[in-house]
């Protein structure tokens, strides 16, 4: 039940973070976003971070760096899945049309995003294991696994972005680039929020006798 409602919340929340330009009206009015706002300050795209997560503002669901990392990674996975679905559709359309050169670009990029989806799913499972761990050495192991997978997901999204250099491009290319850029940015933010949680978790374990 808790799992299901978290999932629904993530879907709802991730609807608000598909554009770094849209004005997050609800964020301005929310009164108890202090914790999330503070946490988002350490990310590279703080306004996107706030936009994605601030609808949690009044809810009691997020009370810890662990939950914040979990939600941020789930949002990132959801955006990657959404982008993959979109690109699958585009690739099918291009395949039946005759724009072959362009089709290859989209297919390569799709493979990268497909890998990102995989790596983000793995990192979320590993994050759950990390949460249950109490031995410092094992904590370190889980942390480095999450770190590796999230970084790889970010690298894959960036590799895809490299296929779309410059600013002058058609509408379809610009749309794809925008969606992939969004995946890269929310993933970068999730990695920063994870680092914060990981550092606290590791310190706490080392403090124990
Ligand atoms: C948050 O809660 C306060 C009072 O507890 C309320 O006045 C405010 O409208 C709520 N904000 C949102 C975004 O729900
Ligand atoms: C996506 O990855 C899965 C394995 O993780 C693979 O079976 C599938 O063919 C891939 N799809 C694309 C479009 O690359």
PDB file of C-alpha atoms and ligand atoms in Angstrom:
ATOM      1  CA  UNK A   1       0.000   0.000   0.000  1.00  0.00           C
ATOM      2  CA  UNK A   2       2.737   2.433   1.001  1.00  0.00           C
ATOM      3  CA  UNK A   3       4.609   1.336  -2.112  1.00  0.00           C
ATOM      4  CA  UNK A   4       1.601   1.986  -4.335  1.00  0.00           C
ATOM      5  CA  UNK A   5       0.902   5.434  -2.970  1.00  0.00           C
ATOM      6  CA  UNK A   6       4.555   6.387  -3.343  1.00  0.00           C
ATOM      7  CA  UNK A   7       4.334   5.261  -6.954  1.00  0.00           C
ATOM      8  CA  UNK A   8       1.215   7.341  -7.610  1.00  0.00           C
ATOM      9  CA  UNK A   9       2.801  10.322  -5.919  1.00  0.00           C
ATOM     10  CA  UNK A  10       5.894   9.984  -8.092  1.00  0.00           C
ATOM     11  CA  UNK A  11       3.780   9.939 -11.240  1.00  0.00           C
ATOM     12  CA  UNK A  12       1.922  13.018 -10.100  1.00  0.00           C
ATOM     13  CA  UNK A  13       5.077  14.804  -9.101  1.00  0.00           C
ATOM     14  CA  UNK A  14       6.967  13.934 -12.244  1.00  0.00           C
ATOM     15  CA  UNK A  15       4.263  15.567 -14.347  1.00  0.00           C
ATOM     16  CA  UNK A  16       5.425  18.875 -12.937  1.00  0.00           C
ATOM     17  CA  UNK A  17       9.063  18.526 -13.797  1.00  0.00           C
ATOM     18  CA  UNK A  18       9.125  18.081 -17.536  1.00  0.00           C
ATOM     19  CA  UNK A  19      10.158  21.618 -18.233  1.00  0.00           C
ATOM     20  CA  UNK A  20      12.671  23.773 -16.443  1.00  0.00           C
ATOM     21  CA  UNK A  21      10.942  26.841 -17.865  1.00  0.00           C
ATOM     22  CA  UNK A  22       7.411  26.378 -16.586  1.00  0.00           C
ATOM     23  CA  UNK A  23       6.614  28.521 -13.583  1.00  0.00           C
ATOM     24  CA  UNK A  24       6.059  26.334 -10.533  1.00  0.00           C
ATOM     25  CA  UNK A  25       3.109  28.312  -9.237  1.00  0.00           C
ATOM     26  CA  UNK A  26       2.314  25.827  -6.500  1.00  0.00           C
ATOM     27  CA  UNK A  27       5.865  26.018  -5.195  1.00  0.00           C
ATOM     28  CA  UNK A  28       5.563  29.706  -4.454  1.00  0.00           C
ATOM     29  CA  UNK A  29       2.445  29.188  -2.371  1.00  0.00           C
ATOM     30  CA  UNK A  30       3.505  26.149  -0.477  1.00  0.00           C
ATOM     31  CA  UNK A  31       4.510  26.972   3.064  1.00  0.00           C
ATOM     32  CA  UNK A  32       6.414  24.021   4.374  1.00  0.00           C
ATOM     33  CA  UNK A  33       8.864  23.315   1.625  1.00  0.00           C
ATOM     34  CA  UNK A  34      11.781  24.372   3.734  1.00  0.00           C
ATOM     35  CA  UNK A  35      13.345  20.945   3.941  1.00  0.00           C
ATOM     36  CA  UNK A  36      13.034  20.220   0.229  1.00  0.00           C
ATOM     37  CA  UNK A  37      14.162  23.720  -0.710  1.00  0.00           C
ATOM     38  CA  UNK A  38      17.237  23.379   1.489  1.00  0.00           C
ATOM     39  CA  UNK A  39      18.055  19.999   0.013  1.00  0.00           C
ATOM     40  CA  UNK A  40      17.559  21.214  -3.554  1.00  0.00           C
ATOM     41  CA  UNK A  41      20.103  23.969  -2.987  1.00  0.00           C
ATOM     42  CA  UNK A  42      22.917  21.422  -3.239  1.00  0.00           C
ATOM     43  CA  UNK A  43      21.791  20.232  -6.684  1.00  0.00           C
ATOM     44  CA  UNK A  44      22.983  21.602 -10.004  1.00  0.00           C
ATOM     45  CA  UNK A  45      19.442  22.516 -11.128  1.00  0.00           C
ATOM     46  CA  UNK A  46      17.808  23.714  -7.933  1.00  0.00           C
ATOM     47  CA  UNK A  47      14.689  25.240  -9.482  1.00  0.00           C
ATOM     48  CA  UNK A  48      13.970  22.069 -11.455  1.00  0.00           C
ATOM     49  CA  UNK A  49      14.573  20.077  -8.274  1.00  0.00           C
ATOM     50  CA  UNK A  50      12.147  22.237  -6.344  1.00  0.00           C
ATOM     51  CA  UNK A  51       9.638  22.093  -9.166  1.00  0.00           C
ATOM     52  CA  UNK A  52       9.806  18.287  -9.228  1.00  0.00           C
ATOM     53  CA  UNK A  53       9.649  17.696  -5.508  1.00  0.00           C
ATOM     54  CA  UNK A  54       7.859  20.609  -3.933  1.00  0.00           C
ATOM     55  CA  UNK A  55       4.387  19.180  -4.375  1.00  0.00           C
ATOM     56  CA  UNK A  56       5.452  17.044  -1.442  1.00  0.00           C
ATOM     57  CA  UNK A  57       5.788  20.242   0.554  1.00  0.00           C
ATOM     58  CA  UNK A  58       2.912  19.797   2.956  1.00  0.00           C
ATOM     59  CA  UNK A  59       2.883  16.056   2.947  1.00  0.00           C
ATOM     60  CA  UNK A  60       4.532  14.146   5.743  1.00  0.00           C
ATOM     61  CA  UNK A  61       5.916  11.590   3.314  1.00  0.00           C
ATOM     62  CA  UNK A  62       9.371  13.120   3.014  1.00  0.00           C
ATOM     63  CA  UNK A  63      11.132  13.476   6.312  1.00  0.00           C
ATOM     64  CA  UNK A  64      14.596  12.164   5.614  1.00  0.00           C
ATOM     65  CA  UNK A  65      17.442  12.339   3.100  1.00  0.00           C
ATOM     66  CA  UNK A  66      16.744   8.663   2.391  1.00  0.00           C
ATOM     67  CA  UNK A  67      13.168   9.293   1.322  1.00  0.00           C
ATOM     68  CA  UNK A  68      14.209  12.305  -0.692  1.00  0.00           C
ATOM     69  CA  UNK A  69      16.863  10.280  -2.531  1.00  0.00           C
ATOM     70  CA  UNK A  70      14.315   7.528  -3.173  1.00  0.00           C
ATOM     71  CA  UNK A  71      11.717   9.912  -4.566  1.00  0.00           C
ATOM     72  CA  UNK A  72      14.289  11.798  -6.660  1.00  0.00           C
ATOM     73  CA  UNK A  73      15.564   8.555  -8.205  1.00  0.00           C
ATOM     74  CA  UNK A  74      12.020   7.334  -8.838  1.00  0.00           C
ATOM     75  CA  UNK A  75      11.184  10.586 -10.600  1.00  0.00           C
ATOM     76  CA  UNK A  76      14.327  10.168 -12.673  1.00  0.00           C
ATOM     77  CA  UNK A  77      13.379   6.599 -13.617  1.00  0.00           C
ATOM     78  CA  UNK A  78       9.860   7.647 -14.492  1.00  0.00           C
ATOM     79  CA  UNK A  79      11.092  10.456 -16.750  1.00  0.00           C
ATOM     80  CA  UNK A  80      13.536   8.056 -18.446  1.00  0.00           C
ATOM     81  CA  UNK A  81      10.766   5.501 -19.061  1.00  0.00           C
ATOM     82  CA  UNK A  82       8.505   8.189 -20.446  1.00  0.00           C
ATOM     83  CA  UNK A  83      11.255   9.442 -22.757  1.00  0.00           C
ATOM     84  CA  UNK A  84      12.031   5.898 -23.914  1.00  0.00           C
ATOM     85  CA  UNK A  85       8.372   5.326 -24.783  1.00  0.00           C
ATOM     86  CA  UNK A  86       8.307   8.562 -26.732  1.00  0.00           C
ATOM     87  CA  UNK A  87      11.457   7.674 -28.666  1.00  0.00           C
ATOM     88  CA  UNK A  88      10.216   4.186 -29.441  1.00  0.00           C
ATOM     89  CA  UNK A  89       7.205   5.767 -31.071  1.00  0.00           C
ATOM     90  CA  UNK A  90       9.350   8.255 -33.020  1.00  0.00           C
ATOM     91  CA  UNK A  91      11.741   5.489 -34.129  1.00  0.00           C
ATOM     92  CA  UNK A  92       8.815   3.422 -35.468  1.00  0.00           C
ATOM     93  CA  UNK A  93       7.473   6.389 -37.414  1.00  0.00           C
ATOM     94  CA  UNK A  94      10.903   7.186 -38.868  1.00  0.00           C
ATOM     95  CA  UNK A  95      11.504   3.583 -39.817  1.00  0.00           C
ATOM     96  CA  UNK A  96       8.436   3.471 -42.016  1.00  0.00           C
ATOM     97  CA  UNK A  97       9.231   6.866 -43.520  1.00  0.00           C
ATOM     98  CA  UNK A  98      12.447   7.054 -45.487  1.00  0.00           C
ATOM     99  CA  UNK A  99      14.496   9.360 -43.255  1.00  0.00           C
ATOM    100  CA  UNK A 100      17.127   6.685 -42.708  1.00  0.00           C
ATOM    101  CA  UNK A 101      20.069   8.791 -41.512  1.00  0.00           C
ATOM    102  CA  UNK A 102      17.942  10.413 -38.893  1.00  0.00           C
ATOM    103  CA  UNK A 103      16.398   7.095 -37.917  1.00  0.00           C
ATOM    104  CA  UNK A 104      19.846   5.782 -36.970  1.00  0.00           C
ATOM    105  CA  UNK A 105      20.467   8.770 -34.694  1.00  0.00           C
ATOM    106  CA  UNK A 106      17.189   8.215 -32.888  1.00  0.00           C
ATOM    107  CA  UNK A 107      17.853   4.484 -32.606  1.00  0.00           C
ATOM    108  CA  UNK A 108      21.307   5.043 -31.085  1.00  0.00           C
ATOM    109  CA  UNK A 109      19.895   7.524 -28.642  1.00  0.00           C
ATOM    110  CA  UNK A 110      17.052   5.161 -27.784  1.00  0.00           C
ATOM    111  CA  UNK A 111      19.583   2.461 -26.895  1.00  0.00           C
ATOM    112  CA  UNK A 112      21.311   4.881 -24.512  1.00  0.00           C
ATOM    113  CA  UNK A 113      18.060   5.845 -22.797  1.00  0.00           C
ATOM    114  CA  UNK A 114      17.081   2.190 -22.629  1.00  0.00           C
ATOM    115  CA  UNK A 115      20.307   1.574 -20.690  1.00  0.00           C
ATOM    116  CA  UNK A 116      19.542   4.523 -18.426  1.00  0.00           C
ATOM    117  CA  UNK A 117      16.157   2.986 -17.551  1.00  0.00           C
ATOM    118  CA  UNK A 118      17.898  -0.263 -16.633  1.00  0.00           C
ATOM    119  CA  UNK A 119      20.558   1.404 -14.527  1.00  0.00           C
ATOM    120  CA  UNK A 120      18.093   3.609 -12.697  1.00  0.00           C
ATOM    121  CA  UNK A 121      15.888   0.598 -11.868  1.00  0.00           C
ATOM    122  CA  UNK A 122      18.914  -1.212 -10.482  1.00  0.00           C
ATOM    123  CA  UNK A 123      20.007   1.770  -8.457  1.00  0.00           C
ATOM    124  CA  UNK A 124      16.564   2.081  -6.837  1.00  0.00           C
ATOM    125  CA  UNK A 125      16.648  -1.580  -5.793  1.00  0.00           C
ATOM    126  CA  UNK A 126      20.150  -1.102  -4.434  1.00  0.00           C
ATOM    127  CA  UNK A 127      19.084   1.998  -2.548  1.00  0.00           C
ATOM    128  CA  UNK A 128      16.490  -0.117  -0.710  1.00  0.00           C
ATOM    129  CA  UNK A 129      19.197  -2.625   0.266  1.00  0.00           C
ATOM    130  CA  UNK A 130      21.383   0.229   1.446  1.00  0.00           C
ATOM    131  CA  UNK A 131      18.566   1.466   3.665  1.00  0.00           C
ATOM    132  CA  UNK A 132      18.448  -1.868   5.494  1.00  0.00           C
ATOM    133  CA  UNK A 133      22.198  -2.169   5.920  1.00  0.00           C
ATOM    134  CA  UNK A 134      23.982  -1.425   9.196  1.00  0.00           C
ATOM    135  CA  UNK A 135      27.547  -2.690   8.650  1.00  0.00           C
ATOM    136  CA  UNK A 136      29.870   0.087   7.509  1.00  0.00           C
ATOM    137  CA  UNK A 137      31.744  -2.007   4.911  1.00  0.00           C
ATOM    138  CA  UNK A 138      28.511  -3.246   3.344  1.00  0.00           C
ATOM    139  CA  UNK A 139      27.095   0.252   3.388  1.00  0.00           C
ATOM    140  CA  UNK A 140      30.115   1.409   1.435  1.00  0.00           C
ATOM    141  CA  UNK A 141      29.545  -1.390  -1.106  1.00  0.00           C
ATOM    142  CA  UNK A 142      25.892  -0.494  -1.701  1.00  0.00           C
ATOM    143  CA  UNK A 143      26.725   3.192  -1.919  1.00  0.00           C
ATOM    144  CA  UNK A 144      29.321   2.607  -4.609  1.00  0.00           C
ATOM    145  CA  UNK A 145      26.880   0.425  -6.581  1.00  0.00           C
ATOM    146  CA  UNK A 146      24.182   3.090  -6.571  1.00  0.00           C
ATOM    147  CA  UNK A 147      26.790   5.694  -7.440  1.00  0.00           C
ATOM    148  CA  UNK A 148      28.044   3.601 -10.378  1.00  0.00           C
ATOM    149  CA  UNK A 149      24.601   2.962 -11.833  1.00  0.00           C
ATOM    150  CA  UNK A 150      23.251   6.482 -11.480  1.00  0.00           C
ATOM    151  CA  UNK A 151      26.460   7.922 -12.956  1.00  0.00           C
ATOM    152  CA  UNK A 152      26.210   5.478 -15.859  1.00  0.00           C
ATOM    153  CA  UNK A 153      22.585   6.478 -16.460  1.00  0.00           C
ATOM    154  CA  UNK A 154      23.673  10.105 -16.536  1.00  0.00           C
ATOM    155  CA  UNK A 155      26.539   9.362 -18.930  1.00  0.00           C
ATOM    156  CA  UNK A 156      24.174   7.505 -21.267  1.00  0.00           C
ATOM    157  CA  UNK A 157      21.745  10.412 -21.356  1.00  0.00           C
ATOM    158  CA  UNK A 158      24.652  12.800 -22.042  1.00  0.00           C
ATOM    159  CA  UNK A 159      25.936  10.567 -24.838  1.00  0.00           C
ATOM    160  CA  UNK A 160      22.507  10.746 -26.421  1.00  0.00           C
ATOM    161  CA  UNK A 161      22.515  14.543 -26.079  1.00  0.00           C
ATOM    162  CA  UNK A 162      25.811  14.650 -27.996  1.00  0.00           C
ATOM    163  CA  UNK A 163      23.885  13.358 -30.997  1.00  0.00           C
ATOM    164  CA  UNK A 164      21.953  16.604 -31.072  1.00  0.00           C
ATOM    165  CA  UNK A 165      24.585  19.364 -31.144  1.00  0.00           C
ATOM    166  CA  UNK A 166      23.808  23.035 -31.618  1.00  0.00           C
ATOM    167  CA  UNK A 167      20.578  24.991 -31.428  1.00  0.00           C
ATOM    168  CA  UNK A 168      19.351  25.025 -34.997  1.00  0.00           C
ATOM    169  CA  UNK A 169      17.317  21.912 -35.518  1.00  0.00           C
ATOM    170  CA  UNK A 170      13.863  20.803 -36.545  1.00  0.00           C
ATOM    171  CA  UNK A 171      10.962  20.587 -34.144  1.00  0.00           C
ATOM    172  CA  UNK A 172      11.180  16.832 -33.674  1.00  0.00           C
ATOM    173  CA  UNK A 173      14.900  16.923 -32.865  1.00  0.00           C
ATOM    174  CA  UNK A 174      14.371  19.798 -30.468  1.00  0.00           C
ATOM    175  CA  UNK A 175      11.572  17.885 -28.724  1.00  0.00           C
ATOM    176  CA  UNK A 176      13.723  14.782 -28.302  1.00  0.00           C
ATOM    177  CA  UNK A 177      16.649  16.846 -27.076  1.00  0.00           C
ATOM    178  CA  UNK A 178      14.429  18.615 -24.553  1.00  0.00           C
ATOM    179  CA  UNK A 179      13.122  15.344 -23.131  1.00  0.00           C
ATOM    180  CA  UNK A 180      16.560  13.763 -22.870  1.00  0.00           C
ATOM    181  CA  UNK A 181      18.005  16.922 -21.336  1.00  0.00           C
ATOM    182  CA  UNK A 182      15.250  16.724 -18.733  1.00  0.00           C
ATOM    183  CA  UNK A 183      16.225  13.129 -17.938  1.00  0.00           C
ATOM    184  CA  UNK A 184      19.878  14.161 -17.598  1.00  0.00           C
ATOM    185  CA  UNK A 185      19.049  17.077 -15.312  1.00  0.00           C
ATOM    186  CA  UNK A 186      16.689  15.244 -12.960  1.00  0.00           C
ATOM    187  CA  UNK A 187      19.227  12.386 -12.816  1.00  0.00           C
ATOM    188  CA  UNK A 188      22.032  14.796 -11.957  1.00  0.00           C
ATOM    189  CA  UNK A 189      19.843  16.208  -9.188  1.00  0.00           C
ATOM    190  CA  UNK A 190      18.978  12.726  -7.916  1.00  0.00           C
ATOM    191  CA  UNK A 191      22.685  11.874  -7.781  1.00  0.00           C
ATOM    192  CA  UNK A 192      23.398  14.961  -5.670  1.00  0.00           C
ATOM    193  CA  UNK A 193      20.546  14.133  -3.278  1.00  0.00           C
ATOM    194  CA  UNK A 194      21.793  10.568  -3.093  1.00  0.00           C
ATOM    195  CA  UNK A 195      25.322  11.739  -2.236  1.00  0.00           C
ATOM    196  CA  UNK A 196      23.939  13.724   0.638  1.00  0.00           C
ATOM    197  CA  UNK A 197      22.045  10.744   2.010  1.00  0.00           C
ATOM    198  CA  UNK A 198      24.981   8.363   1.434  1.00  0.00           C
ATOM    199  CA  UNK A 199      27.405  10.599   3.307  1.00  0.00           C
ATOM    200  CA  UNK A 200      25.066  10.835   6.301  1.00  0.00           C
ATOM    201  CA  UNK A 201      24.403   7.103   6.313  1.00  0.00           C
ATOM    202  CA  UNK A 202      28.105   6.281   6.144  1.00  0.00           C
ATOM    203  CA  UNK A 203      29.022   8.725   8.895  1.00  0.00           C
ATOM    204  CA  UNK A 204      26.304   7.325  11.146  1.00  0.00           C
ATOM    205  CA  UNK A 205      27.552   3.757  10.655  1.00  0.00           C
ATOM    206  CA  UNK A 206      31.133   4.718  11.409  1.00  0.00           C
ATOM    207  CA  UNK A 207      30.139   6.502  14.582  1.00  0.00           C
ATOM    208  CA  UNK A 208      28.848   3.229  16.033  1.00  0.00           C
ATOM    209  CA  UNK A 209      31.339   1.327  18.209  1.00  0.00           C
TER     210      UNK A 209
HETATM  211  C1  LIG B   1       0.168  23.882   3.488  1.00  0.00           C
HETATM  212  O1  LIG B   1      -0.415  23.880   4.796  1.00  0.00           O
HETATM  213  C2  LIG B   1      -0.810  25.167   5.244  1.00  0.00           C
HETATM  214  C3  LIG B   1      -1.371  25.048   6.661  1.00  0.00           C
HETATM  215  O2  LIG B   1      -0.951  23.905   7.289  1.00  0.00           O
HETATM  216  C4  LIG B   1      -1.869  25.733   4.292  1.00  0.00           C
HETATM  217  O3  LIG B   1      -2.247  27.024   4.696  1.00  0.00           O
HETATM  218  C5  LIG B   1      -1.295  25.787   2.875  1.00  0.00           C
HETATM  219  O4  LIG B   1      -2.293  26.199   1.982  1.00  0.00           O
HETATM  220  C6  LIG B   1      -0.795  24.408   2.455  1.00  0.00           C
HETATM  221  N1  LIG B   1      -0.139  24.501   1.161  1.00  0.00           N
HETATM  222  C7  LIG B   1      -0.342  23.628   0.183  1.00  0.00           C
HETATM  223  C8  LIG B   1       0.445  23.843  -1.066  1.00  0.00           C
HETATM  224  O5  LIG B   1      -1.119  22.692   0.286  1.00  0.00           O
HETATM  225  C1  LIG B   2      16.260  -2.400 -24.015  1.00  0.00           C
HETATM  226  O1  LIG B   2      16.989  -3.210 -23.112  1.00  0.00           O
HETATM  227  C2  LIG B   2      16.500  -4.526 -22.996  1.00  0.00           C
HETATM  228  C3  LIG B   2      17.379  -5.264 -21.987  1.00  0.00           C
HETATM  229  O2  LIG B   2      17.627  -4.484 -20.874  1.00  0.00           O
HETATM  230  C4  LIG B   2      16.545  -5.230 -24.346  1.00  0.00           C
HETATM  231  O3  LIG B   2      16.003  -6.503 -24.240  1.00  0.00           O
HETATM  232  C5  LIG B   2      15.769  -4.392 -25.367  1.00  0.00           C
HETATM  233  O4  LIG B   2      15.911  -4.971 -26.642  1.00  0.00           O
HETATM  234  C6  LIG B   2      16.294  -2.988 -25.403  1.00  0.00           C
HETATM  235  N1  LIG B   2      15.476  -2.178 -26.305  1.00  0.00           N
HETATM  236  C7  LIG B   2      16.008  -1.259 -27.118  1.00  0.00           C
HETATM  237  C8  LIG B   2      15.041  -0.515 -27.958  1.00  0.00           C
HETATM  238  O5  LIG B   2      17.206  -1.027 -27.180  1.00  0.00           O
END
